[in-house]
Structure formats: C-alpha cells, structure tokens
Amino acid sequence: GGEWLAYVLAVAVFLFAYSTQITWYYYGEVGATYIFGEKKWVALSFKIIFLVAGSITFQLTLSSNKR
C-alpha cells in the first residue's frame, strides 16, 4: 500500500530544503544591502560568498558520508 509514500516524502523534503535556501539567500542579501548600501558590489559579493559556502557545505556533507 504505501510504497509511493517514500517518493512523495522525498519530493516534499527537497522542496522544503530548496525554498529554505532561497529564503536564507533573500534575507541575507537584504541584510547585506541594508548594512553596506545598495551597491552592485554588495549583491555580487554576497552571491559569490553564498555560492562558495553552499558548495563547500555540500562537499563536506558528501565526504562525511563516506565509509
């Protein structure tokens, strides 16, 4: 009966994680522009830092799951 439930749960978890990441990015960029002003370099710097931090976190998570 409930074999499909695992797939629905996986999609729901993915969508929740993705929307959370978008929200944290938005709030972080708004905060950075509030602190440093609405300049192009602020938004670009925040984007680069956010992407690098996300990439490092993802790689560390993958490497910690190795046995």
Coordinates of C-alpha atoms in Angstrom, one line a residue:
G1 CA 0.0 0.0 0.0
G2 CA 2.4 2.8 0.9
E3 CA 5.4 2.3 -1.4
W4 CA 4.7 5.6 -3.1
L5 CA 4.9 7.5 0.2
A6 CA 8.7 7.5 0.2
Y7 CA 8.7 9.3 -3.1
V8 CA 6.2 11.9 -2.0
L9 CA 8.2 12.5 1.2
A10 CA 11.5 12.8 -0.8
V11 CA 9.9 15.4 -3.1
A12 CA 8.4 17.3 -0.1
V13 CA 11.8 17.3 1.7
F14 CA 13.6 18.5 -1.4
L15 CA 11.1 21.4 -2.0
F16 CA 11.3 22.4 1.7
A17 CA 15.1 22.5 1.5
Y18 CA 15.1 24.4 -1.8
S19 CA 12.7 27.0 -0.6
T20 CA 14.6 27.4 2.7
Q21 CA 17.8 28.0 0.8
I22 CA 16.1 30.7 -1.4
T23 CA 14.7 32.4 1.7
W24 CA 18.0 32.4 3.5
Y25 CA 19.6 33.9 0.4
Y26 CA 17.0 36.6 0.1
Y27 CA 17.2 37.6 3.8
G28 CA 21.0 37.6 3.6
E29 CA 21.1 39.8 0.6
V30 CA 18.6 42.2 2.1
G31 CA 20.6 42.4 5.3
A32 CA 23.9 42.9 3.4
T33 CA 22.4 45.8 1.3
Y34 CA 21.0 47.3 4.5
I35 CA 24.4 47.3 6.1
F36 CA 26.6 48.2 3.2
G37 CA 24.1 50.1 1.0
E38 CA 22.5 49.3 -2.3
K39 CA 25.7 48.9 -4.4
K40 CA 26.3 46.4 -7.2
W41 CA 29.4 45.0 -5.5
V42 CA 27.5 44.2 -2.3
A43 CA 25.0 42.0 -4.2
L44 CA 27.7 40.3 -6.3
S45 CA 29.9 39.7 -3.3
F46 CA 27.0 38.2 -1.4
K47 CA 26.1 35.9 -4.3
I48 CA 29.7 34.7 -4.6
I49 CA 30.1 34.1 -0.9
F50 CA 26.7 32.3 -0.7
L51 CA 27.5 30.0 -3.6
V52 CA 31.0 29.2 -2.3
A53 CA 29.7 28.5 1.2
G54 CA 26.9 26.3 -0.2
S55 CA 29.4 24.4 -2.4
I56 CA 31.8 23.8 0.5
T57 CA 29.0 22.7 2.8
F58 CA 27.6 20.3 0.2
Q59 CA 31.1 18.8 -0.4
L60 CA 31.8 18.4 3.3
T61 CA 28.4 16.7 3.7
L62 CA 29.2 14.2 0.9
S63 CA 32.7 13.5 2.2
S64 CA 31.4 12.8 5.7
N65 CA 29.0 10.2 4.5
K66 CA 31.8 8.0 3.0
R67 CA 32.7 4.9 4.9

